[in-house]
Coordinates of C-alpha atoms in Angstrom, one line a residue:
F1 CA -66.9 -44.7 -31.1
L2 CA -64.4 -42.0 -29.8
P3 CA -60.9 -43.8 -29.8
I4 CA -59.5 -41.1 -27.4
F5 CA -62.1 -42.0 -24.6
A6 CA -62.1 -45.9 -25.3
A7 CA -58.3 -46.1 -25.6
Q8 CA -56.2 -47.6 -22.9
I9 CA -52.9 -45.6 -21.8
G10 CA -50.0 -47.9 -22.5
P11 CA -47.1 -48.4 -20.4
P12 CA -44.2 -45.9 -20.4
G13 CA -40.6 -46.6 -20.9
L14 CA -38.2 -46.8 -17.8
E15 CA -34.4 -46.5 -17.6
L16 CA -32.5 -46.8 -14.3
Q17 CA -29.0 -45.9 -13.4
S18 CA -27.2 -46.4 -10.0
T19 CA -24.7 -43.9 -8.9
N20 CA -23.4 -42.7 -5.5
G21 CA -26.0 -44.5 -3.5
V22 CA -28.9 -43.1 -5.5
I23 CA -31.0 -44.3 -8.4
K24 CA -31.6 -42.0 -11.3
I25 CA -34.7 -42.7 -13.4
R26 CA -35.8 -41.6 -16.8
V27 CA -39.3 -42.1 -17.9
S28 CA -40.4 -41.9 -21.5
P29 CA -44.1 -41.2 -22.3
P30 CA -46.4 -43.8 -23.7
E31 CA -46.2 -44.0 -27.6
A32 CA -42.9 -42.5 -27.6
N33 CA -41.8 -44.6 -30.5
Q34 CA -44.9 -44.5 -32.5
R35 CA -45.4 -42.3 -35.6
K36 CA -49.0 -41.7 -34.8
K37 CA -50.1 -40.9 -31.3
M38 CA -53.4 -40.9 -29.5
W39 CA -52.1 -38.3 -26.9
I40 CA -50.0 -35.8 -28.5
D41 CA -49.4 -33.6 -25.4
D42 CA -46.8 -35.8 -23.5
L43 CA -46.6 -33.1 -20.7
S44 CA -50.0 -33.8 -19.6
F45 CA -49.0 -37.2 -18.2
K46 CA -48.3 -37.6 -14.4
Y47 CA -46.1 -40.6 -13.6
N48 CA -46.6 -42.9 -10.6
L49 CA -43.5 -45.0 -9.7
V50 CA -43.9 -48.1 -7.4
F51 CA -40.5 -49.6 -6.2
W52 CA -39.6 -52.1 -3.5
E53 CA -36.4 -53.8 -2.3
N54 CA -36.1 -57.3 -3.7
S55 CA -36.2 -59.3 -0.7
S56 CA -38.6 -61.6 1.4
H57 CA -39.8 -58.8 3.5
A58 CA -40.3 -56.2 0.7
Q59 CA -42.7 -53.3 1.1
L60 CA -44.1 -51.5 -1.7
Q61 CA -43.4 -47.7 -2.0
S62 CA -45.1 -45.3 -4.3
K63 CA -43.9 -41.9 -5.4
N64 CA -45.0 -39.3 -8.0
V65 CA -41.9 -38.4 -10.1
F66 CA -40.8 -36.3 -12.9
P67 CA -39.7 -37.8 -16.3
V68 CA -36.2 -37.3 -15.1
D69 CA -35.8 -37.8 -11.3
T70 CA -33.8 -39.5 -8.5
I71 CA -34.7 -41.8 -5.8
E72 CA -32.7 -41.5 -2.6
D73 CA -32.5 -42.9 1.1
L74 CA -32.0 -46.3 -0.4
A75 CA -30.0 -49.1 1.4
P76 CA -26.6 -49.6 0.0
D77 CA -25.4 -52.7 -1.8
S78 CA -29.2 -53.7 -2.3
T79 CA -31.4 -54.7 -5.3
Y80 CA -34.5 -52.6 -5.9
C81 CA -37.1 -53.0 -8.5
F82 CA -39.2 -50.4 -10.2
K83 CA -42.4 -50.0 -12.4
V84 CA -44.0 -46.9 -13.5
Q85 CA -47.5 -46.0 -15.0
A86 CA -48.6 -42.9 -16.9
N87 CA -51.9 -41.2 -15.7
L88 CA -54.2 -38.3 -16.9
P89 CA -55.8 -37.0 -13.8
M90 CA -57.9 -34.5 -15.6
E91 CA -59.6 -37.4 -17.4
A92 CA -59.5 -39.9 -14.6
K93 CA -57.6 -42.5 -16.8
Q94 CA -54.8 -44.7 -15.3
G95 CA -52.4 -46.2 -17.7
L96 CA -50.7 -49.7 -17.5
F97 CA -47.6 -50.2 -15.7
S98 CA -44.2 -50.7 -17.4
P99 CA -42.3 -54.0 -17.2
I100 CA -40.5 -54.4 -13.8
S101 CA -36.7 -53.3 -14.0
C102 CA -34.4 -54.0 -11.1
V103 CA -30.9 -52.4 -10.3
K104 CA -28.4 -52.8 -7.4
T105 CA -27.6 -49.6 -5.3
T106 CA -24.0 -48.6 -4.6
Q107 CA -22.2 -47.3 -1.5
K108 CA -23.2 -43.8 -0.5
G109 CA -20.8 -41.0 -1.0
T110 CA -19.2 -39.3 1.9
Q111 CA -21.2 -36.3 2.9
P112 CA -19.6 -33.0 4.2
T113 CA -19.9 -32.6 7.9
S114 CA -20.6 -29.4 9.8
S115 CA -17.1 -29.0 10.9
S116 CA -14.2 -28.0 8.6
A117 CA -11.5 -28.6 11.1
N118 CA -10.1 -31.6 8.9
G119 CA -9.2 -29.1 6.1
D120 CA -12.0 -30.3 3.7
F121 CA -12.8 -28.0 0.8
I122 CA -16.4 -27.5 -0.2
E123 CA -17.5 -27.1 -3.8
A124 CA -21.1 -26.1 -4.5
G125 CA -23.0 -26.2 -7.7
T126 CA -26.4 -25.2 -8.8
Q127 CA -28.8 -26.1 -11.6
A128 CA -31.4 -24.0 -13.3
V129 CA -35.2 -25.0 -13.5
K130 CA -35.3 -28.7 -14.6
K131 CA -37.6 -29.2 -17.6
L132 CA -39.7 -32.4 -17.3
N133 CA -38.2 -34.4 -20.2
D134 CA -34.5 -33.1 -20.1
D135 CA -31.6 -34.5 -18.3
Y136 CA -29.3 -31.8 -16.8
S137 CA -26.8 -34.1 -15.2
D138 CA -24.0 -32.7 -17.3
K139 CA -25.0 -29.1 -17.0
W140 CA -24.1 -28.3 -13.6
H141 CA -22.5 -24.9 -12.8
S142 CA -20.2 -24.0 -9.9
V143 CA -21.3 -21.0 -7.7
P144 CA -18.6 -18.4 -8.1
S145 CA -18.7 -17.3 -4.4
C146 CA -18.7 -21.0 -3.2
E147 CA -15.7 -22.4 -4.7
D148 CA -12.8 -23.7 -2.6
I149 CA -14.2 -22.5 0.6
T150 CA -13.2 -23.8 4.0
S151 CA -16.4 -22.9 5.9
T152 CA -19.5 -24.8 6.0
C153 CA -21.7 -21.9 5.1
C154 CA -21.9 -20.2 1.8
N155 CA -24.1 -17.4 0.3
F156 CA -25.3 -18.2 -3.3
S157 CA -28.0 -15.4 -3.3
S158 CA -26.1 -13.8 -6.3
I159 CA -27.4 -16.5 -8.7
I160 CA -30.9 -16.7 -7.3
T161 CA -33.8 -14.9 -9.2
T162 CA -37.6 -15.3 -8.7
T163 CA -38.2 -17.7 -11.6
G164 CA -38.2 -21.4 -11.0
F165 CA -36.4 -23.3 -8.5
Y166 CA -32.8 -24.5 -8.1
Y167 CA -30.9 -27.7 -7.3
L168 CA -27.9 -27.6 -5.1
R169 CA -25.3 -30.3 -4.3
V170 CA -22.0 -30.1 -2.6
Q171 CA -18.6 -32.0 -2.7
A172 CA -15.8 -32.3 -0.1
R173 CA -12.2 -32.6 -1.1
E174 CA -8.7 -32.6 0.5
G175 CA -5.8 -32.4 -1.8
H176 CA -6.3 -34.8 -4.8
N177 CA -9.0 -36.7 -2.8
R178 CA -12.6 -35.8 -3.5
S179 CA -15.9 -37.2 -2.0
C180 CA -18.9 -38.3 -4.0
L181 CA -21.3 -35.4 -4.7
S182 CA -24.2 -35.0 -2.0
R183 CA -27.6 -35.6 -2.9
E184 CA -29.6 -32.8 -4.6
L185 CA -31.2 -30.2 -2.5
K186 CA -34.2 -28.6 -4.3
V187 CA -34.5 -24.9 -3.6
D188 CA -37.5 -22.7 -4.2
P189 CA -36.2 -19.2 -3.4
L190 CA -39.7 -17.7 -2.5
K191 CA -40.3 -20.6 -0.1
T192 CA -36.9 -21.0 1.2
N193 CA -35.7 -17.5 1.8
G194 CA -36.5 -15.6 5.0
I195 CA -38.0 -12.1 5.0
G196 CA -35.5 -9.6 6.8
P197 CA -36.8 -6.8 8.9
P198 CA -37.7 -3.5 7.3
G199 CA -36.2 -0.1 7.9
V200 CA -38.0 2.5 9.8
R201 CA -37.7 6.4 9.8
L202 CA -40.1 8.7 11.9
D203 CA -41.1 12.4 10.9
L204 CA -43.5 14.9 12.5
S205 CA -45.8 17.6 11.1
D206 CA -48.3 19.4 13.2
T207 CA -50.2 16.7 15.3
L208 CA -49.4 13.9 12.9
L209 CA -46.5 11.1 13.3
H210 CA -45.3 9.9 9.8
I211 CA -43.8 6.4 9.7
L212 CA -41.6 5.7 6.6
I213 CA -40.8 2.2 6.0
S214 CA -38.0 0.8 3.9
P215 CA -38.9 -2.7 2.5
P216 CA -36.5 -5.6 3.5
G217 CA -33.6 -6.3 1.3
G218 CA -32.9 -2.8 0.0
A219 CA -33.1 -1.9 -3.6
E220 CA -31.4 -4.9 -5.0
N221 CA -34.0 -7.3 -3.8
E222 CA -36.9 -5.2 -5.1
V223 CA -38.1 -7.9 -7.8
M224 CA -38.1 -10.6 -5.3
R225 CA -39.8 -8.4 -2.7
D226 CA -42.7 -7.8 -5.1
H227 CA -43.4 -11.3 -5.5
Y228 CA -44.0 -11.7 -1.8
D229 CA -46.8 -9.1 -1.8
L230 CA -45.5 -7.7 1.5
S231 CA -47.7 -6.0 4.2
Y232 CA -46.4 -4.2 7.3
R233 CA -47.4 -4.6 10.9
I234 CA -46.7 -1.5 12.9
L235 CA -46.5 -1.4 16.8
Y236 CA -46.4 2.2 18.3
W237 CA -46.6 3.4 21.9
K238 CA -46.2 6.5 24.1
N239 CA -43.1 6.1 26.1
S240 CA -43.4 7.6 29.5
S241 CA -41.5 7.1 32.7
D242 CA -44.7 7.3 34.7
K243 CA -46.5 4.0 34.2
E244 CA -49.8 5.5 35.2
F245 CA -49.8 7.8 32.2
S246 CA -48.1 5.5 29.6
Q247 CA -50.1 4.3 26.9
E248 CA -50.5 0.7 25.9
V249 CA -49.0 -0.7 22.6
K250 CA -51.2 -0.1 19.6
Q251 CA -51.0 -2.0 16.4
K252 CA -51.7 -0.9 12.7
E253 CA -51.4 -2.9 9.4
V254 CA -50.7 -1.3 6.2
K255 CA -49.8 -2.3 2.6
Q256 CA -48.0 0.9 1.6
T257 CA -44.7 1.9 2.9
I258 CA -46.0 5.1 4.5
A259 CA -48.2 5.3 7.6
T260 CA -49.7 8.1 9.7
V261 CA -50.5 8.2 13.5
P262 CA -53.0 11.1 14.1
E263 CA -53.2 13.3 17.2
V264 CA -50.0 12.7 18.9
S265 CA -49.6 14.4 22.3
P266 CA -47.1 17.5 22.5
S267 CA -44.0 17.0 24.5
S268 CA -44.1 13.3 24.4
L269 CA -41.8 10.4 23.3
Y270 CA -43.3 8.1 20.8
C271 CA -41.6 4.8 19.7
V272 CA -42.2 2.5 16.8
K273 CA -41.2 -0.8 15.4
V274 CA -42.3 -2.6 12.1
Q275 CA -42.5 -6.2 10.9
A276 CA -42.9 -7.2 7.3
F277 CA -45.0 -10.2 6.5
S278 CA -46.5 -12.1 3.5
E279 CA -49.8 -13.7 3.8
L280 CA -49.4 -15.5 0.4
Y281 CA -46.3 -17.4 1.6
N282 CA -47.1 -17.3 5.4
K283 CA -43.9 -15.7 6.1
S284 CA -42.9 -12.8 8.5
S285 CA -39.9 -11.0 9.4
A286 CA -38.3 -10.0 12.7
Y287 CA -39.2 -6.6 14.0
S288 CA -37.1 -3.7 13.1
Q289 CA -35.1 -1.9 15.5
Q290 CA -37.1 0.6 17.9
E291 CA -37.2 4.0 16.6
C292 CA -38.3 7.0 18.8
I293 CA -39.1 10.7 18.4
H294 CA -40.0 13.4 20.8
T295 CA -42.9 15.7 19.8
P296 CA -42.5 19.3 20.4
A297 CA -44.2 21.5 23.1
G298 CA -47.7 22.5 21.7
S299 CA -49.7 25.8 22.0
P300 CA -53.0 26.1 23.7
L301 CA -55.6 25.4 21.2
P302 CA -57.9 28.4 21.8
L303 CA -54.9 30.8 21.5
I304 CA -53.9 29.1 18.1
I305 CA -57.6 29.4 16.8
F306 CA -57.8 33.2 17.9
G307 CA -54.4 33.9 16.3
I308 CA -55.6 32.3 13.0
F309 CA -58.8 34.2 13.2
M310 CA -57.2 37.5 13.7
G311 CA -54.7 37.0 11.0
A312 CA -57.4 36.1 8.5
L313 CA -59.4 39.1 9.5
L314 CA -56.3 41.3 9.0
V315 CA -55.7 39.9 5.6
V316 CA -59.3 40.5 4.7
L317 CA -59.3 44.1 5.8
L318 CA -55.9 44.8 4.1
V319 CA -57.4 43.4 0.9
A320 CA -61.0 44.7 1.0
T321 CA -60.5 48.2 2.0
P322 CA -58.6 49.2 -1.2
L323 CA -60.8 47.1 -3.2
V324 CA -64.0 48.8 -1.9
F325 CA -62.4 52.4 -2.6
V326 CA -61.7 51.5 -6.2
L327 CA -65.1 50.1 -6.7
Y328 CA -66.8 53.3 -5.3
Q329 CA -64.6 55.6 -7.2
A330 CA -65.6 53.6 -10.3
Y331 CA -69.2 53.6 -9.5
S332 CA -69.2 57.4 -9.1
K333 CA -67.7 58.0 -12.4
I334 CA -70.0 55.7 -14.2
K335 CA -73.0 57.2 -12.7
Y336 CA -72.0 60.8 -13.2
V337 CA -71.4 60.1 -17.0
F338 CA -74.5 57.8 -17.7
F339 CA -76.8 58.7 -15.0
P340 CA -76.3 62.6 -14.3
S341 CA -78.2 64.2 -11.4
C342 CA -78.8 67.7 -12.9
Q343 CA -82.0 68.1 -15.1
P344 CA -83.0 70.9 -17.7
P345 CA -85.6 73.5 -16.9
L346 CA -89.2 72.5 -17.7
N347 CA -89.7 75.3 -20.3
M348 CA -86.7 74.0 -22.2
E349 CA -87.7 70.5 -22.6
G350 CA -88.8 69.8 -26.0
F351 CA -87.5 73.2 -27.2
G352 CA -87.9 73.4 -31.0
A353 CA -89.7 70.0 -30.9
Q354 CA -86.3 68.3 -30.4
P355 CA -85.5 66.9 -27.1
F356 CA -82.0 67.7 -25.7
S357 CA -79.7 64.8 -26.0
S358 CA -77.6 66.2 -23.1
P359 CA -79.4 68.8 -21.1
C360 CA -76.6 69.5 -18.7
L361 CA -74.1 70.3 -21.5
S362 CA -75.5 73.7 -22.6
A363 CA -74.0 75.7 -25.5
A364 CA -71.8 78.7 -24.6
E365 CA -73.8 82.0 -24.4
E366 CA -73.5 84.2 -27.4
P367 CA -72.4 88.0 -26.9
V368 CA -75.2 90.5 -27.2
E369 CA -75.4 94.3 -27.7
N370 CA -77.4 96.8 -25.8
C371 CA -79.0 99.5 -28.2
C372 CA -81.1 102.5 -27.3
V373 CA -83.7 104.1 -29.7
I374 CA -84.6 107.7 -28.8
E375 CA -87.7 109.2 -30.4
S376 CA -88.0 113.1 -30.6
I377 CA -90.2 115.6 -31.9
I378 CA -88.9 119.2 -33.2
T379 CA -91.6 121.8 -33.0
E380 CA -91.4 125.2 -34.7
E381 CA -92.2 127.2 -31.6
G382 CA -88.9 127.7 -29.9
N383 CA -87.3 124.8 -31.6
Q384 CA -87.5 122.8 -28.6
I385 CA -86.6 119.2 -28.7
D386 CA -88.9 117.0 -26.8
F387 CA -87.7 113.4 -25.8
T388 CA -91.0 111.9 -25.8
D389 CA -90.1 108.2 -25.3
Y390 CA -87.1 106.0 -24.4
K391 CA -87.1 102.3 -25.3
H392 CA -84.3 99.8 -24.4
S393 CA -84.2 96.6 -26.2
T394 CA -81.7 93.8 -26.4
H395 CA -80.8 92.0 -29.5
S396 CA -78.5 89.3 -30.1
S397 CA -75.8 89.4 -32.6
R398 CA -77.7 87.2 -34.9
D399 CA -80.2 90.3 -35.9
S400 CA -79.5 92.1 -39.1
G401 CA -78.0 95.1 -37.3
N402 CA -80.8 97.6 -38.7
Y403 CA -83.1 99.2 -36.2
S404 CA -86.5 100.6 -37.3
N405 CA -89.7 102.3 -36.1
D406 CA -92.8 101.5 -37.8
N407 CA -94.4 104.9 -36.7
N408 CA -91.7 107.3 -38.2
S409 CA -91.3 108.6 -41.6
S410 CA -88.3 109.1 -43.8
G411 CA -88.0 112.7 -42.8
T412 CA -87.9 111.9 -39.2
K413 CA -85.3 109.4 -39.8
G414 CA -83.0 112.3 -41.1
S415 CA -83.9 114.5 -38.2
K416 CA -82.6 111.7 -35.9
E417 CA -79.4 111.4 -37.6
S418 CA -78.8 115.2 -37.3
L419 CA -79.8 115.2 -33.8
E420 CA -77.5 112.4 -33.0
K421 CA -74.7 114.2 -34.6
E422 CA -75.3 117.4 -32.4
I423 CA -75.4 115.3 -29.3
M424 CA -72.1 113.6 -30.0

């Protein structure tokens, strides 16, 4: 046994108040006066009010109401009876009706007319979001810009935000005389407000037409504008006096505030107008003012391509020529140092069983002396000196400096010295 499923929803409480031709009701949830409750969350209840005029030809009327609500458009000076039940739609449960309560309506208050020629003054008030179980009848606030006005129109956007909804009512007065307050008008800003036209600005770059869109309302309405999730419908066309060459109107839809039209023709007049719309709220603005821009005269495409090619070729030549020269010089130096072209003679390779580490960088040649050795024979017959032989030899400075002849004796060596003296 689960009590919450088997239990029956009891009748709610009902209070009625007749004022200014309307009936104010206050509904209290079932079990409101009980310490222990079966349904703790009172906000989950939905209330169904049934009412009728207490007469022989009465017709039942039904209305879903808030815990604090008003019933309007009732006949004055008439008695109406009411009963209410609490339901839980999610659980498909319907509660019992409350006991029947009856109340008599009063005369309707005088409502402000559309003309202010009689000198009436209009006082407007607004109420914040109504909480389900609260009575805000004593918490109305006057709209600063709508106090003591003589016109029948008033702008109260200064108090509007995007959260919740508002209630408005108006009172007319003349001197010390005042009318009853009008019936409440419920205002949901996102549903009631209209969307103004966006702003448009055009710009050109090459063959592209850029469309810059300013969202409706300007910067001050940015928060509310974001709740609409706006999109933009763009109409653009080529404006020409010659109808045969004029293009049809084209349409483009975007989410962002920047759009691009590609491949526009040179020396042409293009016109654009934009509309803002919200699919979420099924709202759309009027189209913006028509904006036009004249595209500049274009150059022949082949000439442009040729000019770009020649310019690129010139840049390549100016950059590549010095670079090739520098690389060639560097290559020559590296090859000369690390890969020389000169080679040592074949008979020098491997000299002294040690290979040359650098065959082209030979040591400087050492100085040498030229020496002559003269051999002579002195005979006793006539003391004739006979120069029998002449030898020429070359010795390096690395020799000991002594010259000898293996076939001569020491005496001969002395004769040589005396002979050299005579010659000198």
